[in-house]
Backbone as numpy.savetxt, mean C-alpha at the origin, in Angstrom:
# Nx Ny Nz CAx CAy CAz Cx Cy Cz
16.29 17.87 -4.70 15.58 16.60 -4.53 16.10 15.85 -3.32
15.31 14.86 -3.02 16.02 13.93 -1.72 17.11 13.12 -2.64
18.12 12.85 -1.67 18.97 12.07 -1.92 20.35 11.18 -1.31
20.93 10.65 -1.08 22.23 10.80 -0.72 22.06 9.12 -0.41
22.90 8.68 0.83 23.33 7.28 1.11 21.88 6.50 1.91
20.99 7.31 1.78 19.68 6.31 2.53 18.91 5.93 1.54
19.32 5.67 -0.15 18.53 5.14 -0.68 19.59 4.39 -1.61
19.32 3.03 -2.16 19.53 2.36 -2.97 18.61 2.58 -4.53
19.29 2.63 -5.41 18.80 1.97 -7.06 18.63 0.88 -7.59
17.69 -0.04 -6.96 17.17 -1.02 -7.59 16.92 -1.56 -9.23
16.86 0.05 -9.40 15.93 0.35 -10.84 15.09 0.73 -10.85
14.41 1.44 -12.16 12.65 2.15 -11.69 11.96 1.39 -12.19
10.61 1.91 -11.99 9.58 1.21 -12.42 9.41 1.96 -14.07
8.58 1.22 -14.49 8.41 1.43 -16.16 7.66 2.79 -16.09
7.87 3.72 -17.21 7.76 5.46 -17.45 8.34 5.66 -16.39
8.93 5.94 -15.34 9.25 6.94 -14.32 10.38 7.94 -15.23
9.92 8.97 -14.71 11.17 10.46 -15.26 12.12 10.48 -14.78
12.78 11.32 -15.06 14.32 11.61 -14.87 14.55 12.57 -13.95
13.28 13.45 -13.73 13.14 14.40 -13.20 12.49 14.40 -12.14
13.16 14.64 -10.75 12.49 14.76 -9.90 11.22 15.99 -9.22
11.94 17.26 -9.77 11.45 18.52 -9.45 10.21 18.28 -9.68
10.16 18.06 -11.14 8.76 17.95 -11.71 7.84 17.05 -12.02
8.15 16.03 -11.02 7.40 15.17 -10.63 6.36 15.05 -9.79
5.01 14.63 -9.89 3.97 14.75 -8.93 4.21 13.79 -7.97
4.16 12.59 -7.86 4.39 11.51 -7.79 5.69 11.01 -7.50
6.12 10.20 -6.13 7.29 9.74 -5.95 6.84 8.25 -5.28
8.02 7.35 -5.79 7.45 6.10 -5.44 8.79 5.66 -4.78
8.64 4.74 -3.72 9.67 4.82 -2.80 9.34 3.28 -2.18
10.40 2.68 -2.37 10.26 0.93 -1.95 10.93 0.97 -0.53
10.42 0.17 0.56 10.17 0.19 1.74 10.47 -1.62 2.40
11.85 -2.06 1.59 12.43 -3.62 2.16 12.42 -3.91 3.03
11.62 -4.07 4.28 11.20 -4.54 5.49 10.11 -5.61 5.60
10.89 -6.32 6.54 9.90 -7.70 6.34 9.85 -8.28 8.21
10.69 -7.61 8.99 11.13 -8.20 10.46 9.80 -8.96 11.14
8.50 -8.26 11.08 7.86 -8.49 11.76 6.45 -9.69 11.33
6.98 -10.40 9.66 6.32 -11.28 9.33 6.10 -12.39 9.85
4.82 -13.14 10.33 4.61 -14.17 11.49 4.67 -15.57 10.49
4.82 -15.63 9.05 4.45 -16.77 8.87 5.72 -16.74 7.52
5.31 -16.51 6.34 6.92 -16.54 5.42 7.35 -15.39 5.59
8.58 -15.19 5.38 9.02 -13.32 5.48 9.45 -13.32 3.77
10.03 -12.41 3.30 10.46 -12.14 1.52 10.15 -11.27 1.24
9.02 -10.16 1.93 8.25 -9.17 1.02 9.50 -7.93 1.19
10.61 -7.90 1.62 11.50 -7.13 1.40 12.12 -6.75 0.13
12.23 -8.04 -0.31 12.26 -8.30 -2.17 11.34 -7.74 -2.77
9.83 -7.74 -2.38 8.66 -7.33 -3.17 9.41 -5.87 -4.19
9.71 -4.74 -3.54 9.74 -3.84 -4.18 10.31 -4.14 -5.60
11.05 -4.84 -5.44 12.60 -4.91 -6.61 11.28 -5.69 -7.66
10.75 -6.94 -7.20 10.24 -7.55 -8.46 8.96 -7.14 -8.72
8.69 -5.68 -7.85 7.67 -4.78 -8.55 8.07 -4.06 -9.73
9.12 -3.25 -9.61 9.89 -2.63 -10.34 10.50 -3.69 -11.41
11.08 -4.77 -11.60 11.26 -5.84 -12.61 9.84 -6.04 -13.59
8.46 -6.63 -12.79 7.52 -6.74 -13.79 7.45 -5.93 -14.02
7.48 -4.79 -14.01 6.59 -3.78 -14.42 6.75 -3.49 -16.41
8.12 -3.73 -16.33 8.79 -3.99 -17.85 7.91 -5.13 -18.68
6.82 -5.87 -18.13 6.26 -6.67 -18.83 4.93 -6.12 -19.38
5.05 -5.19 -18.94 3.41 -4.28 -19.10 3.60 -3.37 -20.17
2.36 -2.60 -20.78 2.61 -1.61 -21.50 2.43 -0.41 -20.48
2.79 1.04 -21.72 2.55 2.36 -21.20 1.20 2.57 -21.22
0.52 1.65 -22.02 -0.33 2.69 -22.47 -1.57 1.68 -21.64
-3.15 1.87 -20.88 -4.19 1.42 -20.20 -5.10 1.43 -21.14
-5.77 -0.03 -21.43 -6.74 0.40 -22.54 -8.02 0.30 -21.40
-8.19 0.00 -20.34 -9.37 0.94 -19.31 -9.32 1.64 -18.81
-8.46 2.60 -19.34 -8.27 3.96 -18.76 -8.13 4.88 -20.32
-7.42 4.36 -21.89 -7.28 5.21 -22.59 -6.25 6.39 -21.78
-5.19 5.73 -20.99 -4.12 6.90 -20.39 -2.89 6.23 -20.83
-1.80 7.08 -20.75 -0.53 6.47 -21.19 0.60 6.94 -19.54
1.31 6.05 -19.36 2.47 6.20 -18.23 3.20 7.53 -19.12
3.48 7.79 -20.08 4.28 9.28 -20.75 3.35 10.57 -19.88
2.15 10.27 -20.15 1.32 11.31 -19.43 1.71 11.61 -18.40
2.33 10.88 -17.26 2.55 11.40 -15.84 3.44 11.25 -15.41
3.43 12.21 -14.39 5.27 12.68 -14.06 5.05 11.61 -12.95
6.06 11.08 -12.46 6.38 10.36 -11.76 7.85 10.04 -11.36
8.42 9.88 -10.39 9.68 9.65 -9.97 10.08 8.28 -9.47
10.92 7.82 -9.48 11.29 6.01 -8.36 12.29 6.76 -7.87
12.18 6.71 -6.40 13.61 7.43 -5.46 14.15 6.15 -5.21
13.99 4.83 -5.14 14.64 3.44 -5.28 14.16 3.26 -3.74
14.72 2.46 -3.27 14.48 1.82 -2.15 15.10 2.69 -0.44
14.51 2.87 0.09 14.95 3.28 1.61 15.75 2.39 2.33
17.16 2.61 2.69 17.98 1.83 2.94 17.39 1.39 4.87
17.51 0.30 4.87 16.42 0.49 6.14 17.78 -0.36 7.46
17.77 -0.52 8.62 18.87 -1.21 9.54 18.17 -2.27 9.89
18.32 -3.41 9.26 17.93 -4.55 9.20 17.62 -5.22 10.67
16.57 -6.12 10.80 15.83 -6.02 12.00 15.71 -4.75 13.38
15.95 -4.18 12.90 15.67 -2.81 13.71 13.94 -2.08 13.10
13.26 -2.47 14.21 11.72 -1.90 13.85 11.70 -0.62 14.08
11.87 -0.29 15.27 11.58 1.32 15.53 12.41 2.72 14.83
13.81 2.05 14.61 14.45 2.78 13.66 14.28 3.01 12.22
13.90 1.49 11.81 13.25 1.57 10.05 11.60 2.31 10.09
10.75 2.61 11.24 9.88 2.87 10.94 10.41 4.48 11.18
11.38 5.10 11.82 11.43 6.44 12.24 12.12 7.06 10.48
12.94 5.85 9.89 13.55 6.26 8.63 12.55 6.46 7.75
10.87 5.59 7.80 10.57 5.52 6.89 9.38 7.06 6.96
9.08 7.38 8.00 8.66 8.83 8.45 8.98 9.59 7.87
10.54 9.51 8.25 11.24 10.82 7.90 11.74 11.08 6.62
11.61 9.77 5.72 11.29 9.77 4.06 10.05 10.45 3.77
9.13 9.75 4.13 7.60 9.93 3.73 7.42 11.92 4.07
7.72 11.95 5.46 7.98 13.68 5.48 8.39 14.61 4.63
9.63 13.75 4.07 10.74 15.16 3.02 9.36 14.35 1.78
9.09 13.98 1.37 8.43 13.51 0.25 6.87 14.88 -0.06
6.24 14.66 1.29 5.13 15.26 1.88 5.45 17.02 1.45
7.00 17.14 2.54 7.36 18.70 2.21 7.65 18.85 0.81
7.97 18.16 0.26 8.54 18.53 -1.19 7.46 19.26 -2.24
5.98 18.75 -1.68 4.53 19.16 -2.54 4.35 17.74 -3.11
4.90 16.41 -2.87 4.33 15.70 -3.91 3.91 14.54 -3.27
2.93 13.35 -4.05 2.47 12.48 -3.39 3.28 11.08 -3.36
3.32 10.52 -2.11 3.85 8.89 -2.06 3.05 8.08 -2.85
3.65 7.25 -3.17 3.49 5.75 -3.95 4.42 4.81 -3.38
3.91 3.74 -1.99 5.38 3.25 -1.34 4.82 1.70 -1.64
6.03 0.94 -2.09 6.24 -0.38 -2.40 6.71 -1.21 -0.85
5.83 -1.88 -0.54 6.16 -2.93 0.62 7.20 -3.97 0.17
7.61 -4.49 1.09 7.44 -4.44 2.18 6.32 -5.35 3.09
6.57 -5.36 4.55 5.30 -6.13 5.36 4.46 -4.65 5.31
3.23 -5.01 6.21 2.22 -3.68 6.24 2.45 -3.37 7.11
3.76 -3.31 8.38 3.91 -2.33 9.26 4.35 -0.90 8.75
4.98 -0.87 7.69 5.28 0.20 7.11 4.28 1.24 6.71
3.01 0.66 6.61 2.10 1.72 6.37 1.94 2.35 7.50
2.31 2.00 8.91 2.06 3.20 10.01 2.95 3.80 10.22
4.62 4.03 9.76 5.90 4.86 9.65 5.22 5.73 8.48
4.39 5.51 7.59 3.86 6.36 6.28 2.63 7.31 7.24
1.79 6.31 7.56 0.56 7.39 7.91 1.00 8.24 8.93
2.07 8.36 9.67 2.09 9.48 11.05 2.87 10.08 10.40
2.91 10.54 8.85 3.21 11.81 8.40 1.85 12.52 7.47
1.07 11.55 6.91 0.30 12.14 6.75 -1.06 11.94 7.63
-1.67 11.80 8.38 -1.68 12.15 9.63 -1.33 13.39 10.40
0.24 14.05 10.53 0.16 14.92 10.90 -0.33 16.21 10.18
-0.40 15.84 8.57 -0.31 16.29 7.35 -1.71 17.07 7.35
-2.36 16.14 7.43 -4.01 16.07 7.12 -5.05 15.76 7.93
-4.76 15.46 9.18 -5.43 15.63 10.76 -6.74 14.47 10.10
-7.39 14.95 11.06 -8.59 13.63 10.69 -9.90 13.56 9.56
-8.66 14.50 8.70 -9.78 15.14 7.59 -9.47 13.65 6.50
-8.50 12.81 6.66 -7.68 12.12 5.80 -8.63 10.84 6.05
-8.77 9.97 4.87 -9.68 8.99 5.13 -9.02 7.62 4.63
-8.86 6.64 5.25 -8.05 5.24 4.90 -8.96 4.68 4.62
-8.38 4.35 3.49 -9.03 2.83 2.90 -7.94 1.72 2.51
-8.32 0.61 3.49 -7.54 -0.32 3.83 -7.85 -1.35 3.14
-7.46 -2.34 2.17 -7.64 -3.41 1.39 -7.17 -4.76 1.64
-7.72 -5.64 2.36 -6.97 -6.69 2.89 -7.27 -7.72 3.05
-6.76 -9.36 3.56 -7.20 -9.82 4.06 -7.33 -10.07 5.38
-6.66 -9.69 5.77 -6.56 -9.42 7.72 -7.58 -8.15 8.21
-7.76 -8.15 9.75 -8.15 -7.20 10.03 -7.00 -5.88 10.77
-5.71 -6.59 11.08 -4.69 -5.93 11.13 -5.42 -4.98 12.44
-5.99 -5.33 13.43 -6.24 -4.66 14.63 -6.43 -5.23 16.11
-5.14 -5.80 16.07 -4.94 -6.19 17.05 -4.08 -5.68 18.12
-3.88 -5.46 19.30 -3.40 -4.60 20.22 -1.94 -5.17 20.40
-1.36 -5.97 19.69 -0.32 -7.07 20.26 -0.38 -8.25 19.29
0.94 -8.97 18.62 0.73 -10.13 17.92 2.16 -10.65 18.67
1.97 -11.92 18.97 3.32 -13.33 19.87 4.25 -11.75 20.87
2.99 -11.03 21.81 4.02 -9.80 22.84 4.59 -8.65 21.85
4.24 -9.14 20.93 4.80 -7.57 20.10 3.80 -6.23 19.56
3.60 -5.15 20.04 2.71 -4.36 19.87 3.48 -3.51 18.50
4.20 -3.79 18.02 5.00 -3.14 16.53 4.81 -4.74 15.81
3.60 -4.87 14.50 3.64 -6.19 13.92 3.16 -5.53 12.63
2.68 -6.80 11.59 2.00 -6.16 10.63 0.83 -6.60 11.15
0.38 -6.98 11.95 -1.01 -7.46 12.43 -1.52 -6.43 13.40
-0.80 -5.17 14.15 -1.26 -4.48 14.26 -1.62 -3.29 13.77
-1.02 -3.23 12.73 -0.90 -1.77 11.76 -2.16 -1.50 12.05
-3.08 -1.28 11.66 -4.14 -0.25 11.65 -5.05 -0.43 12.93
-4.65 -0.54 14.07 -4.92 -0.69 15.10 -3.92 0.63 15.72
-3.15 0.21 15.14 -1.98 1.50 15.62 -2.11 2.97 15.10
-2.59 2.50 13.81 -3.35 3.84 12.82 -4.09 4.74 13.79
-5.16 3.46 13.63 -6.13 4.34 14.44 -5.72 5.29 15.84
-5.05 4.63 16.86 -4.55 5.38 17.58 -3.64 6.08 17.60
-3.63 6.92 16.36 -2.54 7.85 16.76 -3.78 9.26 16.73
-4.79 8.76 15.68 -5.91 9.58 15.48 -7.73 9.18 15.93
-7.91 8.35 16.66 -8.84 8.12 17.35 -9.79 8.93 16.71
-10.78 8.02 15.89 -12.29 8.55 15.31 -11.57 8.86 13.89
-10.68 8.48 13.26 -10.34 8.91 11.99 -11.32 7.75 10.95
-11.79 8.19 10.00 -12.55 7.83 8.88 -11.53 6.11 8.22
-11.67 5.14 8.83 -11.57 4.24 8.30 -12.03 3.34 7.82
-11.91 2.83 6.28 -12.58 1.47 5.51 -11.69 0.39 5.36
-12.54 -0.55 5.96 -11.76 -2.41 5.71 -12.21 -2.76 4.47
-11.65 -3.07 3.55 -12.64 -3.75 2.66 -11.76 -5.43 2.42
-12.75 -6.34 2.25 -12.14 -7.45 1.63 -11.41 -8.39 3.13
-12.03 -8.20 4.40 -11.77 -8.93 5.67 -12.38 -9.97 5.53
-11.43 -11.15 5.95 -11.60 -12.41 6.03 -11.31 -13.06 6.85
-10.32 -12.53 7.84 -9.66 -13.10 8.85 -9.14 -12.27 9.81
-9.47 -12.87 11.14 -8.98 -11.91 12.14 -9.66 -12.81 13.06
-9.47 -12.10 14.56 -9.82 -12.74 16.11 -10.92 -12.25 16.65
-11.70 -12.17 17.18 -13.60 -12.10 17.32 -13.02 -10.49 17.78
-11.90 -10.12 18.85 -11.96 -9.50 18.97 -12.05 -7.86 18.37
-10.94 -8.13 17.15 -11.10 -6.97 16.06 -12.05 -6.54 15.52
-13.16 -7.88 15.22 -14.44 -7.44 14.57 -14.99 -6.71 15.47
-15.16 -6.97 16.87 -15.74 -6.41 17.46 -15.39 -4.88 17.64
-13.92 -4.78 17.32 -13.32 -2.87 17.34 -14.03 -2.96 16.50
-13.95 -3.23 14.83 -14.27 -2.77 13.88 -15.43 -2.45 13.97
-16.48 -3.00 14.46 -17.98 -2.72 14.33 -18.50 -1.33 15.33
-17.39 -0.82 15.82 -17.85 0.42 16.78 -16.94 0.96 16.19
-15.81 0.85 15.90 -14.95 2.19 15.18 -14.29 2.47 13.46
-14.64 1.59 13.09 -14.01 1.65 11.80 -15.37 0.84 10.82
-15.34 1.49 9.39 -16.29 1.14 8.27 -15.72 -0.22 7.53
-16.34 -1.58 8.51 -15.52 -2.92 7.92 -16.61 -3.55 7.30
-16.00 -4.17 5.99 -16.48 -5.34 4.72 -15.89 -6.38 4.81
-17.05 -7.03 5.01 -16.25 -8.45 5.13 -16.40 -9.26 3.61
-15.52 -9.88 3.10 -15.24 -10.86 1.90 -15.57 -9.59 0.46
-16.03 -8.86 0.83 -16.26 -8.32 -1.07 -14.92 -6.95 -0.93
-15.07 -6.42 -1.87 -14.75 -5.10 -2.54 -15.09 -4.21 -3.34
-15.79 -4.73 -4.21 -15.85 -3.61 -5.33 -17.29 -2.77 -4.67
-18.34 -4.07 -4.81 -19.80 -3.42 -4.38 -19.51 -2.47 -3.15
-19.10 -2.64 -2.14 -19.17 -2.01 -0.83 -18.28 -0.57 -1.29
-17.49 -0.83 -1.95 -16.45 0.28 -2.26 -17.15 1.39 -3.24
-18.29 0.94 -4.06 -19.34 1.55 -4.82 -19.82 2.72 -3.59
-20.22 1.87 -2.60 -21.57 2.24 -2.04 -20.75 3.31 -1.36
-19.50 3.71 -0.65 -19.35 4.66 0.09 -18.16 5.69 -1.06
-18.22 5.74 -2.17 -17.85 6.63 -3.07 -18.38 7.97 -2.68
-19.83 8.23 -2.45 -19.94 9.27 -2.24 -19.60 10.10 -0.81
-19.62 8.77 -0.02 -19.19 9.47 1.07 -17.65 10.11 1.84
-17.25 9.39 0.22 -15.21 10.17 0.70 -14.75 11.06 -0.75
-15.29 11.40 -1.24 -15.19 11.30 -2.53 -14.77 13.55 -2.25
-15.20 13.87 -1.67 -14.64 15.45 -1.15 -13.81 15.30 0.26
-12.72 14.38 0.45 -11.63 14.26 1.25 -10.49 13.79 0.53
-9.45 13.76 1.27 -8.24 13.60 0.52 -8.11 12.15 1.35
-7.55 11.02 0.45 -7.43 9.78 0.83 -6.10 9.00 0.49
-6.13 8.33 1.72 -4.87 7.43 1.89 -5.11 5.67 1.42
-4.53 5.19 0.47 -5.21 3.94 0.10 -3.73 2.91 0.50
-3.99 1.89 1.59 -3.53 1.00 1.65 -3.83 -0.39 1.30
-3.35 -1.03 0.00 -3.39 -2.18 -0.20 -2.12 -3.18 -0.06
-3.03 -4.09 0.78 -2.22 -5.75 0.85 -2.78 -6.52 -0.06
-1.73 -6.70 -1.26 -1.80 -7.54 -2.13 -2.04 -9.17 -1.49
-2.41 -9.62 -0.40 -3.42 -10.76 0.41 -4.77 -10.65 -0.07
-5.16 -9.03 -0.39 -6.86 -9.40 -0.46 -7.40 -9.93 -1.39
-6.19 -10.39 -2.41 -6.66 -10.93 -3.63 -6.56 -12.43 -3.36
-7.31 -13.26 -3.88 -7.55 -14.85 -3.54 -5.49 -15.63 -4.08
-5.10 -16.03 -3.15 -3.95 -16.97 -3.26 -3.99 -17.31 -4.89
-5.34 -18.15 -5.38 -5.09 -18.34 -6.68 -4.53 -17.87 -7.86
-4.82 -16.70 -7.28 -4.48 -15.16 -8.45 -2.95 -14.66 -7.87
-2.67 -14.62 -6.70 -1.60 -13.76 -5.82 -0.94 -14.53 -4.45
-0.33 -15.93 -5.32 0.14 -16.82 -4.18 1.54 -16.22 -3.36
2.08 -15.25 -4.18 3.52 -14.78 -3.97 2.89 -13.46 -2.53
2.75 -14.39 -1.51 2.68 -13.29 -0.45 3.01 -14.10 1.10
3.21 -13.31 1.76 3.39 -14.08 3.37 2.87 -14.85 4.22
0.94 -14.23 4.31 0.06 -14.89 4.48 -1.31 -15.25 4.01
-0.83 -16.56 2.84 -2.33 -16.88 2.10 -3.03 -16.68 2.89
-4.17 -15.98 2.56 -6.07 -16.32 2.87 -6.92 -16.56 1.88
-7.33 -18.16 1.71 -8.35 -18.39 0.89 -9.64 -17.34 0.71
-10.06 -17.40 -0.19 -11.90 -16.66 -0.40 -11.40 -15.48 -0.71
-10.55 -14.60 -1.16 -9.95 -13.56 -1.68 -10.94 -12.75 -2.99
-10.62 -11.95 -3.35 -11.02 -11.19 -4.63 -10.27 -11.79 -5.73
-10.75 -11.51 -6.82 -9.82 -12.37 -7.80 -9.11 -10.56 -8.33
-7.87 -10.66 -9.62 -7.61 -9.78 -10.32 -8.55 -8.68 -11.07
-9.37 -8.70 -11.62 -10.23 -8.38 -12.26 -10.94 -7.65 -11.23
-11.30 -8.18 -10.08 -11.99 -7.20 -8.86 -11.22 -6.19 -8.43
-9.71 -6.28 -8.41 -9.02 -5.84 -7.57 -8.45 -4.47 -9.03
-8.60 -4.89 -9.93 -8.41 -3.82 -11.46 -9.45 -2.81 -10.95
-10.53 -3.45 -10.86 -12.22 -2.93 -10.84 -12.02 -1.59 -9.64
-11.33 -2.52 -8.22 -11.44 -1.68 -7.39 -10.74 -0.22 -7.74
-9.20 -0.35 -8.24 -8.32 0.62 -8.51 -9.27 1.83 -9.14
-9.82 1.21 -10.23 -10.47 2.28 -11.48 -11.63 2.50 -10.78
-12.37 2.47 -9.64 -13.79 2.72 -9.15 -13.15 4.09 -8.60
-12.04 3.99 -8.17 -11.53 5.15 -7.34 -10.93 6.50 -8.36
-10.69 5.87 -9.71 -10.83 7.16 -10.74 -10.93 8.57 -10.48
-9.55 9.48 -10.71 -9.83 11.22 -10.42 -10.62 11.39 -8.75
-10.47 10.94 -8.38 -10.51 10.56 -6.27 -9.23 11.41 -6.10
-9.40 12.52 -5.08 -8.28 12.99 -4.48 -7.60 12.01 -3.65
-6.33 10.89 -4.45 -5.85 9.88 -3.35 -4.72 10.92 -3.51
-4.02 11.06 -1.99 -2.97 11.59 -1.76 -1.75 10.72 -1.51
-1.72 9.92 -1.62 -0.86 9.10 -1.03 -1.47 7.09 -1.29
-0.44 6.31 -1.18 -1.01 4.87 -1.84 0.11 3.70 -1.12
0.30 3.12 -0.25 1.08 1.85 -0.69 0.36 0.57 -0.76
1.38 -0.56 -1.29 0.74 -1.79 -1.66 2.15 -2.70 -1.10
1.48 -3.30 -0.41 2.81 -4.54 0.60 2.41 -5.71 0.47
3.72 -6.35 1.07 3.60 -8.19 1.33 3.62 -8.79 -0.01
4.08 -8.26 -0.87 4.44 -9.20 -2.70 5.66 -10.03 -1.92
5.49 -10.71 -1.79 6.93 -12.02 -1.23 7.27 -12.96 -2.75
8.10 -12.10 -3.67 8.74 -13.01 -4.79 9.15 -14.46 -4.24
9.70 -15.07 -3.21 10.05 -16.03 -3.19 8.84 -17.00 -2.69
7.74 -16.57 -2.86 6.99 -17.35 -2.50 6.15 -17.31 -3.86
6.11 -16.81 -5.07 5.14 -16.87 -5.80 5.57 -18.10 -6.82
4.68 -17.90 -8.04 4.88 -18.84 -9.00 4.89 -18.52 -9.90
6.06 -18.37 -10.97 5.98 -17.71 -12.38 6.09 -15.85 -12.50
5.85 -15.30 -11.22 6.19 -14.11 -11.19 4.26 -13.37 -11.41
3.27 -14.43 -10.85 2.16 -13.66 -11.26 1.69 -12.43 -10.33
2.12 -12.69 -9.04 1.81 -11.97 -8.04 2.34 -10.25 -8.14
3.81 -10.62 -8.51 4.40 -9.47 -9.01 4.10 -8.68 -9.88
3.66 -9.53 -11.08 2.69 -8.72 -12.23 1.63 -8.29 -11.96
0.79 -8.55 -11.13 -0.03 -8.18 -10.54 -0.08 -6.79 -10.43
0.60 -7.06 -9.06 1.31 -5.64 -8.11 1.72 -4.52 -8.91
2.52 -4.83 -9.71 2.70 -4.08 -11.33 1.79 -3.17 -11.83
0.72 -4.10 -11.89 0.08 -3.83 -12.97 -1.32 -2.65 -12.21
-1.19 -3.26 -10.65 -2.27 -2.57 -9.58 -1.17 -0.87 -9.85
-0.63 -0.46 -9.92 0.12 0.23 -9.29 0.50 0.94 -10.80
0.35 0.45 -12.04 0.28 1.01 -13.04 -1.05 1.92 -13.38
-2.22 0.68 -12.64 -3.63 1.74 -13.08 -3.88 2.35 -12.15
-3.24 2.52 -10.68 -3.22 3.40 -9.66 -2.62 4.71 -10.71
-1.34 5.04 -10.98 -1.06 6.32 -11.46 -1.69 6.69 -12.36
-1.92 6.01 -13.03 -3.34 6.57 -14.39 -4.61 7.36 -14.06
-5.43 6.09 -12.83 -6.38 5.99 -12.54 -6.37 7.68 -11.67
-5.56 8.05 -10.43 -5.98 9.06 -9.46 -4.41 10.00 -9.54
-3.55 9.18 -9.35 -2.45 9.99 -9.54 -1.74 11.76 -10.27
């Protein structure tokens, strides 16, 4: 199994095995926050993912599945060199790689959402442009540069895209961004603006025989529901949409999943976290 001094034990998340070998599923927390423009905290996210999760049951009564059912692993957290971007993203590669070689799929706990592009340029190299993102957010996260910095979470999937130019990407749940992104988006990438579930209906059939990469920012859900994050955006999805979305994607070859920006010190009562929890509970049920 992977192991040694580049990971910390936080604790696992609720069902995870004991067993790594025989695990499908490895979930791997990703404490990086350097490049947040407005609160930073989501470094914490992982830990009080793994904390709620103890508030939940095993068992999904919209799914009729139980967490005993599936193998799953928590490798704990990736020890990352604190404000160092290019190095925490080369660590978080070269996790996501041994994970990839091992035969089994990521489940990575944010973290900001730069981390999802240290994740995708392994699978990416993995799965060439056969691999299809679906991006959940409230940003459009495609911008060429955020305050001179071309490594942000505001550029992540701007950066995606260019590592694979013409790769199969979905926005769903955009609300905010600079005239300019919309304007990428509308020539290169499949963008929704304000909904999720309906739009996410409508192109089921069209990814549904590819293997898929699902990135969610716990932002796309409305502040009301998911205040514990970096950067509120009003007009959000509520919980219930964002349940809806998980389970629409049901037995979907997802290969791979993270969910970023839970900033515990910004929430209230711990709902955001439960949330995240609870997204990430009917994720392994749901496709896992």
């Amino acid at each position: 199994m992977i192991e040694g001094k580049y990971f910390v034990d936080p604790g696992k998340f609720l069902g995870a095995t004991e067993d790594y070998e025989k695990a499908e599923v490895v979930i791997l927390g990703l404490p990086m926050d350097y490049t947040v423009s407005f609160k930073a905290g989501s470094r914490f996210g992982p830990a009080a993912i793994r904390q709620a999760s103890y508030g939940l049951e095993y068992y999904s009564v919209y799914l009729d599945r139980r967490l005993e059912d599936k193998k799953f692993y928590d490798l704990g957290d990736l020890v990352l060199p604190y404000g160092n971007v290019k190095k925490s993203l080369d660590l978080i590669s070269k996790a996501t790689e041994d994970i990839l070689k091992s035969g089994k799929k990521g489940l990575f706990l944010g973290g900001e959402h730069l981390v999802t592009y240290g994740i995708l340029k392994e699978y990416l190299k993995k799965y060439g442009d056969n691999l299809v993102i679906l991006h959940f957010d409230a940003h459009t996260d495609l911008r060429e540069e955020f305050f001179g910095e071309a490594y942000s979470h505001a550029t992540v999937m701007k950066k995606v895209w260019d590592i694979a130019k013409g790769i199969k990407m979905y926005n769903f749940g955009i609300r905010s961004g600079e005239k300019e992104e919309f304007e990428f988006a509308e020539k290169n990438t499949h963008m929704f603006l304000y909904e999720v579930v309906e739009p996410l209906k409508g192109v089921i059939d069209d990814i549904k025989d590819y293997p898929i990469y699902i990135s969610w920012d716990i932002d796309v859900v409305d502040p009301a529901f998911a205040p514990g994050t970096g950067t509120q955006e009003p007009g959000g999805i509520t919980t219930k949409e964002a349940l809806e979305a998980i389970h629409i994607l049901k037995d979907l070859n997802v290969v791979g999943m993270d969910l970023v920006e839970v900033s515990p010190s910004h929430d209230i009562a711990g709902i955001t976290s439960i949330l995240a929890a609870k997204l990430i509970r009917e994720s392994i049920l749901s496709f896992f």
